[in-house]
Amino acid sequence: MTSPDKPTAPTVSPAPSSPASPDQDGGAKAVTEAALFEAFGGVRGMVETVLPGLLFVTIYTVNKDLHTSAIAALGVSLLLVVVRLVRRDTVKHAFSGVFGVAFGVVFAMMTGNAKDFYLPGMLYTLGLALAYIVTTLAGVPLIGLILGPVFKENLSWRTRNPGRKKAYAKASWAWGLILLAKCAILFPLYWWADTTQLGWVLISLKIPPFLLAVYLTWVFLAKAPPPIDVFAEMEAEEQAEKERAAAAAATTGERGPARHRR
């Protein structure tokens, strides 16, 4: 029910903005890989994405009881949040999972149709696919908007780093088309297949398309120019301004005693 299709922004060190040596290039690729891995929740995030839906379809396959299946899925989502809270880990992925499962549970309970447990997540995936495509056509690819702050470049890639903008556009196209292909499989099954068939196909399509999109994103960004660290630029400008102010104050202080002596 939950979706790993939209990354969240972790805190990582950006790649260097100056021309890179082979060693630096390898470091930049490693940083890109780490940023993507953390942004999408890593292995644990993927497990948290799959587990509630897997539990739902497994229980429903056995006993065809919507209420038991829904409660179990919601319960395991809440348990994942509790575990993260106890361990003092980041809870954003687990909380998003709880909300996604809760929407599915409420929707299925309201309609009495077990297949509707999956419908909110499917609609979210379709909307996200369209968002990737529309923002890319508008010149502000969604992946760039999401990952720009991660690399401390914000929106500098739009006007100052055309090679990086092109990479973000390619990555957003990849995400959009992969998610549309996923929707093209799932929505016909929603109408034609039964709940267990839809559930098992959906579970099987959770991770492979996601990993493909992440891999393509990594390939495009690893080949792109390094990000421009706008935060470092602002800090350097502030430091230069302080130095100019200090120099001006020192000059004023020297002239004052000289005039006093005359």
XYZ file of C-alpha atoms in Angstrom:
262
model
C 0.000 0.000 0.000
C 2.802 2.410 0.830
C 4.894 3.804 -1.948
C 8.666 4.245 -2.226
C 8.251 6.185 -5.456
C 8.887 9.616 -4.005
C 12.183 10.270 -2.221
C 12.627 12.275 0.909
C 15.596 14.510 1.491
C 18.378 13.171 3.722
C 21.384 15.128 4.890
C 24.507 14.246 2.937
C 27.681 15.995 1.963
C 27.555 17.340 -1.577
C 29.917 16.469 -4.366
C 32.649 19.031 -4.997
C 31.735 21.873 -7.337
C 35.226 22.259 -8.815
C 36.564 20.115 -11.681
C 37.085 16.642 -10.291
C 40.049 14.302 -10.486
C 39.375 10.572 -10.998
C 39.451 10.073 -7.216
C 37.076 12.975 -6.672
C 34.829 11.670 -9.452
C 34.619 8.337 -7.690
C 33.819 10.145 -4.453
C 31.071 12.141 -6.179
C 29.535 8.926 -7.500
C 29.666 7.414 -4.031
C 27.954 10.496 -2.584
C 25.259 10.290 -5.272
C 24.716 6.618 -4.526
C 24.500 7.254 -0.773
C 22.103 10.164 -1.264
C 19.740 8.137 -3.436
C 19.928 5.139 -1.107
C 19.033 7.244 1.912
C 16.473 9.388 0.095
C 14.432 6.316 -0.759
C 14.770 4.737 2.666
C 17.403 2.092 1.938
C 16.782 -1.616 2.451
C 14.776 -1.002 5.602
C 12.528 1.471 3.817
C 11.844 -1.074 1.101
C 10.945 -3.711 3.687
C 8.583 -1.262 5.377
C 7.037 -0.533 1.997
C 6.368 -4.152 1.104
C 5.496 -5.740 4.454
C 1.997 -4.289 5.136
C 0.709 -5.107 1.671
C 2.313 -8.532 1.764
C 0.641 -9.299 5.067
C -2.713 -8.067 3.763
C -2.706 -10.215 0.629
C -1.336 -13.265 2.459
C -4.063 -13.214 5.110
C -6.759 -12.429 2.557
C -5.587 -15.280 0.334
C -5.980 -17.676 3.270
C -9.279 -16.606 4.843
C -10.871 -13.994 2.500
C -11.560 -11.810 5.570
C -11.224 -8.121 4.716
C -11.357 -6.896 8.319
C -8.660 -9.253 9.601
C -6.393 -8.520 6.656
C -6.818 -4.766 6.956
C -6.272 -4.694 10.719
C -3.149 -6.841 10.393
C -1.695 -4.559 7.707
C -2.391 -1.444 9.748
C -1.065 -3.099 12.906
C 2.270 -4.023 11.351
C 2.613 -0.470 9.966
C 2.112 0.951 13.434
C 4.567 -1.576 14.852
C 7.226 -0.426 12.376
C 6.754 3.146 13.575
C 7.040 2.080 17.217
C 10.244 0.173 16.484
C 11.759 3.238 14.841
C 10.691 5.459 17.721
C 12.225 3.063 20.264
C 15.452 2.935 18.266
C 15.299 6.730 17.738
C 15.582 6.268 14.000
C 14.111 8.498 11.296
C 10.372 7.823 11.199
C 9.401 9.636 7.999
C 9.284 6.464 5.882
C 7.404 4.480 8.511
C 4.904 7.289 9.098
C 4.248 7.618 5.382
C 3.599 3.879 5.380
C 1.059 4.170 8.191
C -0.821 6.943 6.404
C -0.821 4.998 3.134
C -2.101 1.819 4.764
C -4.679 3.781 6.761
C -6.085 5.334 3.591
C -6.316 1.908 1.999
C -7.998 0.397 5.060
C -10.561 3.200 5.334
C -11.338 3.081 1.618
C -11.751 -0.711 1.577
C -13.922 -0.655 4.707
C -16.154 2.045 3.263
C -16.742 0.236 -0.027
C -16.613 -3.318 1.315
C -14.396 -4.237 -1.645
C -11.028 -5.680 -0.611
C -9.429 -4.551 -3.870
C -9.993 -0.953 -2.811
C -7.284 -1.424 -0.189
C -4.836 -0.990 -3.077
C -6.658 1.780 -4.955
C -5.341 4.861 -3.056
C -1.760 3.695 -3.563
C -2.398 3.060 -7.245
C -3.900 6.522 -7.690
C -0.930 8.027 -5.850
C 1.469 6.229 -8.178
C -0.426 7.498 -11.232
C -0.437 11.056 -9.899
C 3.274 10.862 -9.138
C 4.035 9.550 -12.621
C 2.188 12.492 -14.151
C 3.987 14.886 -11.789
C 7.386 13.623 -12.950
C 6.406 14.095 -16.599
C 4.594 17.436 -16.285
C 7.332 19.072 -14.205
C 9.949 17.899 -16.686
C 7.995 19.363 -19.591
C 7.723 22.604 -17.597
C 11.514 22.753 -17.212
C 11.599 22.002 -13.491
C 11.975 18.204 -13.262
C 10.646 16.815 -10.008
C 13.782 14.821 -9.208
C 15.774 18.051 -9.329
C 13.329 19.788 -6.994
C 13.605 16.899 -4.532
C 17.326 16.157 -4.704
C 18.583 19.715 -5.223
C 18.509 20.507 -1.478
C 20.130 17.134 -0.749
C 23.220 18.180 -2.698
C 23.004 21.754 -1.340
C 22.535 23.119 -4.844
C 18.859 24.089 -4.428
C 17.691 25.347 -7.859
C 21.110 26.454 -9.117
C 21.016 23.595 -11.618
C 18.201 25.324 -13.520
C 20.265 28.300 -14.724
C 23.892 27.685 -13.785
C 24.415 23.969 -14.393
C 22.717 22.905 -17.640
C 24.388 19.496 -17.684
C 22.929 18.696 -14.306
C 19.498 19.981 -15.336
C 19.614 17.625 -18.304
C 20.455 14.713 -15.989
C 17.546 15.583 -13.685
C 15.242 15.752 -16.709
C 16.351 12.308 -17.900
C 15.875 10.868 -14.419
C 12.408 12.379 -14.097
C 11.420 10.978 -17.491
C 12.652 7.578 -16.336
C 10.590 7.736 -13.158
C 7.501 8.969 -14.945
C 7.575 6.357 -17.698
C 8.401 3.479 -15.342
C 5.540 4.419 -13.023
C 3.162 4.805 -15.982
C 4.132 1.332 -17.162
C 3.421 0.033 -13.662
C -0.001 1.698 -13.704
C -0.707 0.239 -17.146
C -0.366 -3.210 -15.587
C -2.186 -2.579 -12.314
C -5.285 -0.649 -13.347
C -6.577 -3.273 -15.807
C -6.022 -5.886 -13.106
C -8.040 -3.775 -10.693
C -11.042 -4.208 -12.986
C -10.464 -7.721 -14.267
C -8.582 -9.683 -11.584
C -9.679 -10.727 -8.125
C -8.198 -9.304 -4.926
C -5.525 -11.954 -4.430
C -4.323 -11.782 -8.035
C -4.122 -7.992 -7.919
C -2.405 -8.109 -4.528
C 0.316 -10.543 -5.541
C 1.030 -8.708 -8.794
C 1.198 -5.410 -6.926
C 3.605 -6.866 -4.365
C 5.800 -8.235 -7.154
C 5.887 -4.780 -8.762
C 6.818 -2.895 -5.593
C 10.592 -3.194 -5.691
C 11.867 -4.041 -9.234
C 10.517 -0.896 -10.985
C 11.673 1.196 -8.045
C 15.206 -0.230 -8.189
C 15.324 0.299 -11.954
C 14.328 3.956 -11.575
C 16.856 4.517 -8.778
C 19.598 2.862 -10.836
C 18.858 5.008 -13.890
C 18.811 8.113 -11.696
C 22.213 7.160 -10.317
C 23.582 6.595 -13.833
C 22.357 9.978 -15.083
C 23.573 11.915 -12.044
C 26.908 10.105 -11.838
C 27.677 11.255 -15.392
C 26.427 14.798 -14.795
C 28.571 17.774 -13.731
C 28.988 18.054 -9.949
C 26.461 20.191 -8.060
C 27.122 23.825 -7.237
C 27.133 24.195 -3.466
C 25.109 27.390 -3.084
C 25.274 27.159 0.712
C 29.075 27.217 0.595
C 28.908 30.172 -1.786
C 26.655 32.100 0.597
C 28.933 31.311 3.538
C 31.970 32.448 1.564
C 30.205 35.678 0.583
C 29.219 36.345 4.189
C 32.791 35.713 5.343
C 34.161 38.057 2.669
C 31.681 40.727 3.742
C 32.801 40.364 7.373
C 36.429 40.670 6.327
C 35.672 43.809 4.293
C 33.799 45.298 7.237
C 36.662 44.452 9.598
C 39.189 45.994 7.204
C 37.082 49.147 6.876
C 36.772 49.399 10.656
C 40.518 48.966 11.072
C 41.198 51.685 8.488
C 38.796 54.064 10.223
C 40.461 53.331 13.562
C 43.913 54.149 12.187
C 42.792 57.487 10.671
C 41.080 58.623 13.880
C 44.247 58.670 16.081
C 46.229 60.283 13.262
C 43.816 63.211 13.057
C 43.835 63.478 16.841
C 47.659 63.812 16.879
C 47.555 66.652 14.348
